[in-house]
PDB file of C-alpha atoms in Angstrom:
ATOM      1  CA  MET E   1       0.000   0.000   0.000  1.00  0.00           C
ATOM      2  CA  ALA E   2       1.459   3.378  -1.019  1.00  0.00           C
ATOM      3  CA  ALA E   3       2.280   5.781   1.751  1.00  0.00           C
ATOM      4  CA  PRO E   4      -0.008   8.849   1.810  1.00  0.00           C
ATOM      5  CA  SER E   5       1.465  12.072   0.502  1.00  0.00           C
ATOM      6  CA  PRO E   6       2.500  14.450   3.260  1.00  0.00           C
ATOM      7  CA  THR E   7       0.115  17.220   4.167  1.00  0.00           C
ATOM      8  CA  PRO E   8       1.272  20.865   3.964  1.00  0.00           C
ATOM      9  CA  PHE E   9       1.603  20.854   7.747  1.00  0.00           C
ATOM     10  CA  SER E  10       3.756  17.708   7.784  1.00  0.00           C
ATOM     11  CA  ARG E  11       5.927  19.093   5.003  1.00  0.00           C
ATOM     12  CA  LEU E  12       6.414  22.283   6.980  1.00  0.00           C
ATOM     13  CA  PHE E  13       7.245  20.358  10.154  1.00  0.00           C
ATOM     14  CA  ASN E  14       9.732  18.097   8.347  1.00  0.00           C
ATOM     15  CA  SER E  15      11.461  21.072   6.755  1.00  0.00           C
ATOM     16  CA  SER E  16      11.768  22.834  10.113  1.00  0.00           C
ATOM     17  CA  VAL E  17      13.839  20.029  11.597  1.00  0.00           C
ATOM     18  CA  ASP E  18      16.007  19.460   8.528  1.00  0.00           C
ATOM     19  CA  ALA E  19      19.556  20.498   9.588  1.00  0.00           C
ATOM     20  CA  ARG E  20      20.835  20.970   6.024  1.00  0.00           C
ATOM     21  CA  PRO E  21      21.728  24.662   5.451  1.00  0.00           C
ATOM     22  CA  THR E  22      19.360  25.182   2.547  1.00  0.00           C
ATOM     23  CA  SER E  23      18.432  28.812   2.235  1.00  0.00           C
ATOM     24  CA  LEU E  24      15.138  27.956   0.521  1.00  0.00           C
ATOM     25  CA  LYS E  25      13.863  25.952   3.490  1.00  0.00           C
ATOM     26  CA  THR E  26      14.991  28.568   5.984  1.00  0.00           C
ATOM     27  CA  ALA E  27      13.464  31.376   3.994  1.00  0.00           C
ATOM     28  CA  THR E  28      10.185  29.473   3.850  1.00  0.00           C
ATOM     29  CA  ILE E  29      10.052  29.331   7.645  1.00  0.00           C
ATOM     30  CA  LEU E  30      11.272  32.852   8.389  1.00  0.00           C
ATOM     31  CA  GLY E  31       9.541  34.646   5.559  1.00  0.00           C
ATOM     32  CA  PRO E  32      10.504  35.854   2.065  1.00  0.00           C
ATOM     33  CA  LYS E  33      11.748  39.337   3.087  1.00  0.00           C
ATOM     34  CA  LEU E  34      15.097  38.180   4.536  1.00  0.00           C
ATOM     35  CA  LYS E  35      18.267  38.779   2.536  1.00  0.00           C
ATOM     36  CA  SER E  36      20.875  36.074   2.051  1.00  0.00           C
ATOM     37  CA  GLY E  37      23.166  37.279   4.888  1.00  0.00           C
ATOM     38  CA  GLU E  38      20.254  37.704   7.237  1.00  0.00           C
ATOM     39  CA  THR E  39      19.058  34.247   6.283  1.00  0.00           C
ATOM     40  CA  GLU E  40      22.340  32.630   7.295  1.00  0.00           C
ATOM     41  CA  GLN E  41      22.357  34.490  10.637  1.00  0.00           C
ATOM     42  CA  ALA E  42      18.763  33.526  11.293  1.00  0.00           C
ATOM     43  CA  HIS E  43      19.570  29.908  10.486  1.00  0.00           C
ATOM     44  CA  LEU E  44      22.451  29.960  12.977  1.00  0.00           C
ATOM     45  CA  ARG E  45      20.143  31.410  15.631  1.00  0.00           C
ATOM     46  CA  LEU E  46      17.675  28.601  14.992  1.00  0.00           C
ATOM     47  CA  LEU E  47      20.373  25.942  15.377  1.00  0.00           C
ATOM     48  CA  THR E  48      21.548  27.587  18.605  1.00  0.00           C
ATOM     49  CA  SER E  49      17.973  27.626  19.931  1.00  0.00           C
ATOM     50  CA  PHE E  50      17.519  23.921  19.161  1.00  0.00           C
ATOM     51  CA  LYS E  51      20.765  23.086  20.985  1.00  0.00           C
ATOM     52  CA  HIS E  52      19.670  25.198  23.959  1.00  0.00           C
ATOM     53  CA  LEU E  53      16.315  23.434  24.161  1.00  0.00           C
ATOM     54  CA  LYS E  54      18.006  20.033  23.943  1.00  0.00           C
ATOM     55  CA  PHE E  55      20.423  20.982  26.719  1.00  0.00           C
ATOM     56  CA  LYS E  56      17.575  22.312  28.892  1.00  0.00           C
ATOM     57  CA  ALA E  57      15.596  19.125  28.419  1.00  0.00           C
ATOM     58  CA  SER E  58      18.594  17.042  29.479  1.00  0.00           C
ATOM     59  CA  LYS E  59      18.690  18.958  32.786  1.00  0.00           C
ATOM     60  CA  GLU E  60      15.147  17.927  33.785  1.00  0.00           C
ATOM     61  CA  PRO E  61      14.953  15.608  36.834  1.00  0.00           C
ATOM     62  CA  PRO E  62      15.378  11.982  35.758  1.00  0.00           C
ATOM     63  CA  GLY E  63      12.117  11.008  37.465  1.00  0.00           C
ATOM     64  CA  LEU E  64       9.983  13.434  35.444  1.00  0.00           C
ATOM     65  CA  THR E  65       9.948  11.308  32.314  1.00  0.00           C
ATOM     66  CA  GLN E  66       9.133   8.229  34.384  1.00  0.00           C
ATOM     67  CA  GLN E  67       6.252  10.092  36.079  1.00  0.00           C
ATOM     68  CA  LEU E  68       4.830  11.084  32.717  1.00  0.00           C
ATOM     69  CA  ASP E  69       5.152   7.518  31.473  1.00  0.00           C
ATOM     70  CA  ASN E  70       3.391   6.257  34.612  1.00  0.00           C
ATOM     71  CA  ARG E  71       0.548   8.706  34.091  1.00  0.00           C
ATOM     72  CA  LYS E  72       0.150   7.529  30.531  1.00  0.00           C
ATOM     73  CA  LEU E  73       0.055   3.926  31.718  1.00  0.00           C
ATOM     74  CA  GLU E  74      -2.492   4.762  34.427  1.00  0.00           C
ATOM     75  CA  SER E  75      -4.663   6.572  31.899  1.00  0.00           C
ATOM     76  CA  LEU E  76      -4.416   3.614  29.519  1.00  0.00           C
ATOM     77  CA  THR E  77      -5.304   1.193  32.322  1.00  0.00           C
ATOM     78  CA  GLU E  78      -8.337   3.262  33.296  1.00  0.00           C
ATOM     79  CA  SER E  79      -9.441   3.329  29.683  1.00  0.00           C
ATOM     80  CA  GLU E  80      -9.013  -0.428  29.379  1.00  0.00           C
ATOM     81  CA  ASN E  81     -10.915  -1.009  32.643  1.00  0.00           C
ATOM     82  CA  GLY E  82     -13.738   1.151  31.339  1.00  0.00           C
ATOM     83  CA  CYS E  83     -13.819  -0.944  28.187  1.00  0.00           C
ATOM     84  CA  ASP E  84     -13.872  -4.100  30.305  1.00  0.00           C
ATOM     85  CA  LEU E  85     -16.877  -2.800  32.246  1.00  0.00           C
ATOM     86  CA  PHE E  86     -18.853  -2.100  29.100  1.00  0.00           C
ATOM     87  CA  GLU E  87     -17.703  -5.357  27.563  1.00  0.00           C
ATOM     88  CA  ASP E  88     -19.247  -7.069  30.586  1.00  0.00           C
ATOM     89  CA  LEU E  89     -22.454  -5.060  30.120  1.00  0.00           C
ATOM     90  CA  LYS E  90     -22.524  -6.088  26.473  1.00  0.00           C
ATOM     91  CA  HIS E  91     -22.378  -9.771  27.421  1.00  0.00           C
ATOM     92  CA  ARG E  92     -25.111  -9.263  30.030  1.00  0.00           C
ATOM     93  CA  PHE E  93     -27.345  -7.614  27.449  1.00  0.00           C
ATOM     94  CA  LEU E  94     -26.731 -10.336  24.866  1.00  0.00           C
ATOM     95  CA  ARG E  95     -27.437 -12.983  27.532  1.00  0.00           C
ATOM     96  CA  PHE E  96     -30.732 -11.215  28.330  1.00  0.00           C
ATOM     97  CA  LYS E  97     -31.598 -11.085  24.642  1.00  0.00           C
ATOM     98  CA  ARG E  98     -30.837 -14.770  24.180  1.00  0.00           C
ATOM     99  CA  ARG E  99     -32.406 -16.133  27.376  1.00  0.00           C
ATOM    100  CA  LYS E 100     -35.249 -13.701  28.063  1.00  0.00           C
ATOM    101  CA  PHE E 101     -36.195 -11.642  25.039  1.00  0.00           C
ATOM    102  CA  LYS E 102     -36.121 -14.331  22.353  1.00  0.00           C
ATOM    103  CA  GLU E 103     -37.683 -16.978  24.598  1.00  0.00           C
ATOM    104  CA  ASN E 104     -40.568 -14.610  25.445  1.00  0.00           C
ATOM    105  CA  LEU E 105     -40.817 -12.832  22.120  1.00  0.00           C
ATOM    106  CA  ASP E 106     -44.627 -12.617  22.103  1.00  0.00           C
ATOM    107  CA  HIS E 107     -44.638 -10.943  25.513  1.00  0.00           C
ATOM    108  CA  PHE E 108     -42.098  -8.321  24.501  1.00  0.00           C
ATOM    109  CA  GLN E 109     -43.882  -7.665  21.228  1.00  0.00           C
ATOM    110  CA  ASN E 110     -47.077  -7.022  23.185  1.00  0.00           C
ATOM    111  CA  LEU E 111     -45.177  -4.628  25.463  1.00  0.00           C
ATOM    112  CA  ALA E 112     -44.012  -2.757  22.384  1.00  0.00           C
ATOM    113  CA  GLN E 113     -47.667  -1.881  21.746  1.00  0.00           C
ATOM    114  CA  GLY E 114     -48.243  -0.423  25.226  1.00  0.00           C
ATOM    115  CA  GLN E 115     -48.013  -0.980  28.967  1.00  0.00           C
ATOM    116  CA  ALA E 116     -50.594  -1.695  31.648  1.00  0.00           C
ATOM    117  CA  PRO E 117     -48.707  -2.218  34.940  1.00  0.00           C
ATOM    118  CA  LYS E 118     -50.612  -2.996  38.124  1.00  0.00           C
ATOM    119  CA  PHE E 119     -47.987  -1.392  40.357  1.00  0.00           C
ATOM    120  CA  MET E 120     -46.228   1.908  40.670  1.00  0.00           C
ATOM    121  CA  ILE E 121     -43.075   1.610  42.775  1.00  0.00           C
ATOM    122  CA  ILE E 122     -41.379   4.528  44.527  1.00  0.00           C
ATOM    123  CA  ALA E 123     -37.985   3.349  45.739  1.00  0.00           C
ATOM    124  CA  CYS E 124     -34.629   4.764  46.736  1.00  0.00           C
ATOM    125  CA  ALA E 125     -31.916   5.424  44.162  1.00  0.00           C
ATOM    126  CA  ASP E 126     -29.490   3.458  46.373  1.00  0.00           C
ATOM    127  CA  SER E 127     -27.572   0.951  44.231  1.00  0.00           C
ATOM    128  CA  ARG E 128     -28.195  -1.789  46.813  1.00  0.00           C
ATOM    129  CA  VAL E 129     -31.975  -1.541  46.453  1.00  0.00           C
ATOM    130  CA  CYS E 130     -33.370  -2.842  43.179  1.00  0.00           C
ATOM    131  CA  PRO E 131     -37.132  -3.578  43.298  1.00  0.00           C
ATOM    132  CA  SER E 132     -37.021  -5.754  40.192  1.00  0.00           C
ATOM    133  CA  ILE E 133     -34.437  -7.989  41.858  1.00  0.00           C
ATOM    134  CA  ILE E 134     -35.811  -8.203  45.393  1.00  0.00           C
ATOM    135  CA  LEU E 135     -39.504  -8.466  44.389  1.00  0.00           C
ATOM    136  CA  GLY E 136     -39.073 -10.178  41.041  1.00  0.00           C
ATOM    137  CA  PHE E 137     -40.869  -7.646  38.867  1.00  0.00           C
ATOM    138  CA  GLN E 138     -40.774  -8.533  35.195  1.00  0.00           C
ATOM    139  CA  PRO E 139     -40.884  -6.045  32.303  1.00  0.00           C
ATOM    140  CA  GLY E 140     -44.345  -4.478  32.100  1.00  0.00           C
ATOM    141  CA  GLU E 141     -45.383  -5.293  35.694  1.00  0.00           C
ATOM    142  CA  ALA E 142     -44.312  -2.132  37.546  1.00  0.00           C
ATOM    143  CA  PHE E 143     -43.898   1.520  36.663  1.00  0.00           C
ATOM    144  CA  MET E 144     -40.961   2.771  38.753  1.00  0.00           C
ATOM    145  CA  VAL E 145     -39.497   6.020  39.981  1.00  0.00           C
ATOM    146  CA  ARG E 146     -36.414   6.131  42.195  1.00  0.00           C
ATOM    147  CA  ASN E 147     -35.114   9.110  44.122  1.00  0.00           C
ATOM    148  CA  VAL E 148     -32.958   9.868  47.153  1.00  0.00           C
ATOM    149  CA  ALA E 149     -34.607   8.327  50.261  1.00  0.00           C
ATOM    150  CA  ASN E 150     -37.758   7.233  48.346  1.00  0.00           C
ATOM    151  CA  LEU E 151     -39.597  10.416  49.357  1.00  0.00           C
ATOM    152  CA  VAL E 152     -42.918  11.726  48.053  1.00  0.00           C
ATOM    153  CA  PRO E 153     -43.348  15.516  48.172  1.00  0.00           C
ATOM    154  CA  THR E 154     -46.773  17.010  48.884  1.00  0.00           C
ATOM    155  CA  PHE E 155     -49.011  18.247  46.108  1.00  0.00           C
ATOM    156  CA  GLU E 156     -48.351  21.825  47.247  1.00  0.00           C
ATOM    157  CA  SER E 157     -44.584  21.403  46.869  1.00  0.00           C
ATOM    158  CA  GLY E 158     -44.745  21.979  43.134  1.00  0.00           C
ATOM    159  CA  PRO E 159     -43.441  20.033  40.142  1.00  0.00           C
ATOM    160  CA  SER E 160     -40.801  17.340  40.467  1.00  0.00           C
ATOM    161  CA  GLU E 161     -39.904  14.184  38.579  1.00  0.00           C
ATOM    162  CA  THR E 162     -41.644  12.145  41.295  1.00  0.00           C
ATOM    163  CA  ASN E 163     -45.068  13.764  41.074  1.00  0.00           C
ATOM    164  CA  ALA E 164     -44.791  13.886  37.288  1.00  0.00           C
ATOM    165  CA  ALA E 165     -44.376  10.094  37.375  1.00  0.00           C
ATOM    166  CA  LEU E 166     -47.288   9.846  39.828  1.00  0.00           C
ATOM    167  CA  GLU E 167     -49.554  11.801  37.521  1.00  0.00           C
ATOM    168  CA  PHE E 168     -48.710   9.610  34.551  1.00  0.00           C
ATOM    169  CA  ALA E 169     -48.967   6.316  36.450  1.00  0.00           C
ATOM    170  CA  VAL E 170     -52.274   7.114  38.161  1.00  0.00           C
ATOM    171  CA  ASN E 171     -54.117   9.115  35.509  1.00  0.00           C
ATOM    172  CA  SER E 172     -52.777   7.560  32.303  1.00  0.00           C
ATOM    173  CA  LEU E 173     -51.654   4.029  33.168  1.00  0.00           C
ATOM    174  CA  LYS E 174     -54.395   3.545  35.789  1.00  0.00           C
ATOM    175  CA  VAL E 175     -52.171   1.610  38.203  1.00  0.00           C
ATOM    176  CA  GLU E 176     -54.034  -0.111  41.020  1.00  0.00           C
ATOM    177  CA  ASN E 177     -51.285  -0.053  43.641  1.00  0.00           C
ATOM    178  CA  ILE E 178     -48.613   2.427  44.732  1.00  0.00           C
ATOM    179  CA  LEU E 179     -45.854   0.862  46.822  1.00  0.00           C
ATOM    180  CA  VAL E 180     -43.312   3.097  48.590  1.00  0.00           C
ATOM    181  CA  ILE E 181     -40.224   1.101  49.609  1.00  0.00           C
ATOM    182  CA  GLY E 182     -37.810   2.256  52.308  1.00  0.00           C
ATOM    183  CA  HIS E 183     -34.643   0.411  53.208  1.00  0.00           C
ATOM    184  CA  SER E 184     -31.932  -0.071  55.816  1.00  0.00           C
ATOM    185  CA  CYS E 185     -28.783   2.083  55.994  1.00  0.00           C
ATOM    186  CA  CYS E 186     -30.369   4.839  53.891  1.00  0.00           C
ATOM    187  CA  GLY E 187     -27.906   7.696  53.322  1.00  0.00           C
ATOM    188  CA  GLY E 188     -30.684  10.129  52.445  1.00  0.00           C
ATOM    189  CA  ILE E 189     -32.490   9.506  55.741  1.00  0.00           C
ATOM    190  CA  ARG E 190     -29.194   9.833  57.572  1.00  0.00           C
ATOM    191  CA  ALA E 191     -28.714  13.246  55.936  1.00  0.00           C
ATOM    192  CA  LEU E 192     -32.251  14.188  56.994  1.00  0.00           C
ATOM    193  CA  MET E 193     -31.659  13.108  60.597  1.00  0.00           C
ATOM    194  CA  SER E 194     -28.317  14.936  60.809  1.00  0.00           C
ATOM    195  CA  MET E 195     -29.895  18.295  59.970  1.00  0.00           C
ATOM    196  CA  GLU E 196     -30.244  20.818  62.749  1.00  0.00           C
ATOM    197  CA  ASP E 197     -33.613  22.406  63.451  1.00  0.00           C
ATOM    198  CA  GLU E 198     -32.277  25.922  62.932  1.00  0.00           C
ATOM    199  CA  VAL E 199     -28.976  26.474  61.185  1.00  0.00           C
ATOM    200  CA  ASP E 200     -27.340  29.160  59.095  1.00  0.00           C
ATOM    201  CA  SER E 201     -26.306  28.840  55.466  1.00  0.00           C
ATOM    202  CA  SER E 202     -22.772  27.795  56.414  1.00  0.00           C
ATOM    203  CA  ALA E 203     -23.934  24.627  58.210  1.00  0.00           C
ATOM    204  CA  TYR E 204     -23.459  21.099  56.894  1.00  0.00           C
ATOM    205  CA  VAL E 205     -25.324  17.801  56.837  1.00  0.00           C
ATOM    206  CA  LEU E 206     -23.817  14.322  56.930  1.00  0.00           C
ATOM    207  CA  LEU E 207     -24.362  11.840  54.101  1.00  0.00           C
ATOM    208  CA  CYS E 208     -22.590   8.473  53.984  1.00  0.00           C
ATOM    209  CA  GLY E 209     -19.701   9.788  56.074  1.00  0.00           C
ATOM    210  CA  GLN E 210     -19.269  12.959  53.994  1.00  0.00           C
ATOM    211  CA  THR E 211     -20.236  16.469  55.019  1.00  0.00           C
ATOM    212  CA  LEU E 212     -22.351  18.397  52.542  1.00  0.00           C
ATOM    213  CA  PRO E 213     -23.310  22.091  52.525  1.00  0.00           C
ATOM    214  CA  TYR E 214     -26.664  22.638  54.203  1.00  0.00           C
ATOM    215  CA  SER E 215     -27.771  24.468  51.065  1.00  0.00           C
ATOM    216  CA  SER E 216     -26.942  21.509  48.790  1.00  0.00           C
ATOM    217  CA  PHE E 217     -29.447  19.881  46.450  1.00  0.00           C
ATOM    218  CA  ILE E 218     -29.577  16.858  48.759  1.00  0.00           C
ATOM    219  CA  ARG E 219     -30.558  18.954  51.769  1.00  0.00           C
ATOM    220  CA  SER E 220     -33.195  20.772  49.709  1.00  0.00           C
ATOM    221  CA  TRP E 221     -34.671  17.414  48.704  1.00  0.00           C
ATOM    222  CA  VAL E 222     -34.563  15.392  51.939  1.00  0.00           C
ATOM    223  CA  VAL E 223     -36.264  18.222  53.826  1.00  0.00           C
ATOM    224  CA  VAL E 224     -39.412  16.756  52.225  1.00  0.00           C
ATOM    225  CA  GLY E 225     -39.246  14.230  55.079  1.00  0.00           C
ATOM    226  CA  LYS E 226     -39.010  16.830  57.865  1.00  0.00           C
ATOM    227  CA  ASN E 227     -42.271  15.704  59.529  1.00  0.00           C
ATOM    228  CA  ALA E 228     -40.976  12.136  59.780  1.00  0.00           C
ATOM    229  CA  ARG E 229     -37.790  13.509  61.294  1.00  0.00           C
ATOM    230  CA  LEU E 230     -39.654  15.554  63.898  1.00  0.00           C
ATOM    231  CA  ILE E 231     -41.791  12.586  64.948  1.00  0.00           C
ATOM    232  CA  THR E 232     -38.708  10.355  65.140  1.00  0.00           C
ATOM    233  CA  LYS E 233     -36.845  12.889  67.283  1.00  0.00           C
ATOM    234  CA  SER E 234     -39.828  13.011  69.630  1.00  0.00           C
ATOM    235  CA  ALA E 235     -40.635   9.297  69.780  1.00  0.00           C
ATOM    236  CA  ALA E 236     -37.091   7.913  69.758  1.00  0.00           C
ATOM    237  CA  SER E 237     -35.094  10.608  71.535  1.00  0.00           C
ATOM    238  CA  ASN E 238     -33.680   8.048  73.976  1.00  0.00           C
ATOM    239  CA  LEU E 239     -32.241   5.876  71.173  1.00  0.00           C
ATOM    240  CA  SER E 240     -28.847   6.124  69.517  1.00  0.00           C
ATOM    241  CA  PHE E 241     -28.472   8.097  66.308  1.00  0.00           C
ATOM    242  CA  ASP E 242     -28.261   4.893  64.226  1.00  0.00           C
ATOM    243  CA  GLN E 243     -31.438   3.572  65.839  1.00  0.00           C
ATOM    244  CA  GLN E 244     -33.169   6.893  65.209  1.00  0.00           C
ATOM    245  CA  CYS E 245     -32.224   6.679  61.558  1.00  0.00           C
ATOM    246  CA  ARG E 246     -33.710   3.181  61.313  1.00  0.00           C
ATOM    247  CA  HIS E 247     -36.891   4.441  62.961  1.00  0.00           C
ATOM    248  CA  CYS E 248     -37.084   7.340  60.514  1.00  0.00           C
ATOM    249  CA  GLU E 249     -36.512   5.042  57.520  1.00  0.00           C
ATOM    250  CA  LYS E 250     -39.898   3.477  58.280  1.00  0.00           C
ATOM    251  CA  GLU E 251     -41.591   6.637  59.531  1.00  0.00           C
ATOM    252  CA  SER E 252     -40.743   8.474  56.328  1.00  0.00           C
ATOM    253  CA  VAL E 253     -42.518   5.778  54.295  1.00  0.00           C
ATOM    254  CA  ASN E 254     -45.726   6.390  56.260  1.00  0.00           C
ATOM    255  CA  HIS E 255     -45.453  10.132  55.748  1.00  0.00           C
ATOM    256  CA  SER E 256     -44.895   9.596  52.035  1.00  0.00           C
ATOM    257  CA  LEU E 257     -48.140   7.607  51.980  1.00  0.00           C
ATOM    258  CA  LEU E 258     -49.912  10.502  53.707  1.00  0.00           C
ATOM    259  CA  ASN E 259     -48.323  12.933  51.247  1.00  0.00           C
ATOM    260  CA  LEU E 260     -49.790  10.876  48.409  1.00  0.00           C
ATOM    261  CA  LEU E 261     -53.241  11.730  49.741  1.00  0.00           C
ATOM    262  CA  THR E 262     -52.557  15.445  49.204  1.00  0.00           C
ATOM    263  CA  TYR E 263     -52.944  14.824  45.457  1.00  0.00           C
ATOM    264  CA  PRO E 264     -56.685  15.240  44.749  1.00  0.00           C
ATOM    265  CA  TRP E 265     -56.757  12.681  41.950  1.00  0.00           C
ATOM    266  CA  ILE E 266     -54.968  10.125  44.140  1.00  0.00           C
ATOM    267  CA  GLU E 267     -57.205  10.601  47.179  1.00  0.00           C
ATOM    268  CA  GLU E 268     -60.278  10.406  44.977  1.00  0.00           C
ATOM    269  CA  LYS E 269     -59.253   7.032  43.577  1.00  0.00           C
ATOM    270  CA  VAL E 270     -58.236   5.727  47.021  1.00  0.00           C
ATOM    271  CA  ALA E 271     -61.609   6.775  48.423  1.00  0.00           C
ATOM    272  CA  GLU E 272     -63.334   4.997  45.533  1.00  0.00           C
ATOM    273  CA  GLY E 273     -61.361   1.824  46.238  1.00  0.00           C
ATOM    274  CA  VAL E 274     -59.732   1.638  42.800  1.00  0.00           C
ATOM    275  CA  LEU E 275     -56.258   2.565  44.092  1.00  0.00           C
ATOM    276  CA  SER E 276     -54.421   1.214  47.155  1.00  0.00           C
ATOM    277  CA  LEU E 277     -51.384   2.726  48.886  1.00  0.00           C
ATOM    278  CA  HIS E 278     -48.770   0.415  50.393  1.00  0.00           C
ATOM    279  CA  GLY E 279     -45.568   0.782  52.372  1.00  0.00           C
ATOM    280  CA  GLY E 280     -42.583  -1.524  52.378  1.00  0.00           C
ATOM    281  CA  TYR E 281     -39.249  -1.767  54.161  1.00  0.00           C
ATOM    282  CA  TYR E 282     -36.334  -3.805  52.832  1.00  0.00           C
ATOM    283  CA  ASP E 283     -33.555  -4.695  55.252  1.00  0.00           C
ATOM    284  CA  PHE E 284     -30.648  -5.831  53.092  1.00  0.00           C
ATOM    285  CA  ILE E 285     -28.525  -6.723  56.128  1.00  0.00           C
ATOM    286  CA  ASP E 286     -30.574  -9.823  56.972  1.00  0.00           C
ATOM    287  CA  CYS E 287     -32.725  -9.836  53.806  1.00  0.00           C
ATOM    288  CA  THR E 288     -36.184  -9.288  55.279  1.00  0.00           C
ATOM    289  CA  PHE E 289     -39.125  -7.331  53.912  1.00  0.00           C
ATOM    290  CA  GLU E 290     -42.018  -5.685  55.741  1.00  0.00           C
ATOM    291  CA  LYS E 291     -45.191  -4.799  53.872  1.00  0.00           C
ATOM    292  CA  TRP E 292     -48.269  -2.877  55.001  1.00  0.00           C
ATOM    293  CA  THR E 293     -51.267  -1.107  53.459  1.00  0.00           C
ATOM    294  CA  LEU E 294     -52.676   2.304  54.310  1.00  0.00           C
ATOM    295  CA  ASP E 295     -56.089   2.002  55.935  1.00  0.00           C
ATOM    296  CA  TYR E 296     -57.685   5.045  54.362  1.00  0.00           C
ATOM    297  CA  LYS E 297     -60.943   4.945  56.316  1.00  0.00           C
ATOM    298  CA  ALA E 298     -59.199   4.571  59.684  1.00  0.00           C
ATOM    299  CA  SER E 299     -56.575   7.217  58.969  1.00  0.00           C
ATOM    300  CA  ASN E 300     -57.128  10.898  59.622  1.00  0.00           C
ATOM    301  CA  ARG E 301     -54.538  13.180  58.106  1.00  0.00           C
ATOM    302  CA  GLU E 302     -56.439  16.274  59.237  1.00  0.00           C
ATOM    303  CA  LYS E 303     -55.896  15.575  62.942  1.00  0.00           C
ATOM    304  CA  ASN E 304     -52.273  15.067  63.901  1.00  0.00           C
ATOM    305  CA  SER E 305     -51.666  13.022  60.737  1.00  0.00           C
ATOM    306  CA  ARG E 306     -53.067   9.877  62.339  1.00  0.00           C
ATOM    307  CA  PHE E 307     -51.974   6.917  60.253  1.00  0.00           C
ATOM    308  CA  ALA E 308     -53.610   3.494  60.298  1.00  0.00           C
ATOM    309  CA  VAL E 309     -52.440   0.358  58.526  1.00  0.00           C
ATOM    310  CA  LYS E 310     -53.863  -3.014  57.613  1.00  0.00           C
ATOM    311  CA  ASN E 311     -52.636  -6.185  55.954  1.00  0.00           C
ATOM    312  CA  GLN E 312     -49.249  -5.940  57.614  1.00  0.00           C
ATOM    313  CA  PHE E 313     -46.835  -8.776  56.844  1.00  0.00           C
ATOM    314  CA  TYR E 314     -43.220  -9.634  57.617  1.00  0.00           C
ATOM    315  CA  TRP E 315     -41.384 -11.715  55.030  1.00  0.00           C
ATOM    316  CA  CYS E 316     -38.189 -13.429  56.136  1.00  0.00           C
TER     317      CYS E 316
END
């Protein structure tokens, strides 16, 4: 295969490092206005500059080149590891296609025409909590939204991705059940519980061992659960901080269920009996799951947010 012809830039670069004293090459670099004597002097200055740069480079610390080489190797390793990760994902996808998609082709073709899930799931974004894994949901069975600490803001709080998903699931998909799932060791609840009642803008909250500015996005979001925090502080004041967090992980689920009732179109369907609200708590330390259902008739959110449950089960 013939070698490609050099580009103008490569020809210029090659001519600049050619040591032969050719006045044409030197004049091309320095410009056409130089006379012959000036050209020779300029060429000598260029050679002197190259020698100076070479000498200066030789004086650099001997470890500098090795450090640069190491950085290049580290960068290459990171790139290769990234490729390995996506190579693994590729094999997982192809395994899914071979074992799930093709073996259930009719089901997936029906899903391509539309969805009619019975459940809406509101779960935490925590990587250790995957509803499809722990509860075995298959494609088309559950419409899911995941956020920090599985919180549900009130209707009055304004737009968010969570209530946008609620509106679509309840009014368009006509789901019959909304299940809010809390979990153990929740960093979002820990951030909520570490907040002070009254702090200035320079204060911090604690999340997974890291301090975050009180004015951070996380603080602005987890404050949705402030009522659960207040009740926990009152009811479990004699417990350790870790125990208080565990208490609040469950309490916040109940308050999210009450917050769901602030949406007129949700309360209407719950009152009609066509929509049920459920709470769940997944403890991934010992792999247990608690499930309960909001007793709408026995609950009274107008008076002290009284919350009643029914159909409470403990799966272990």
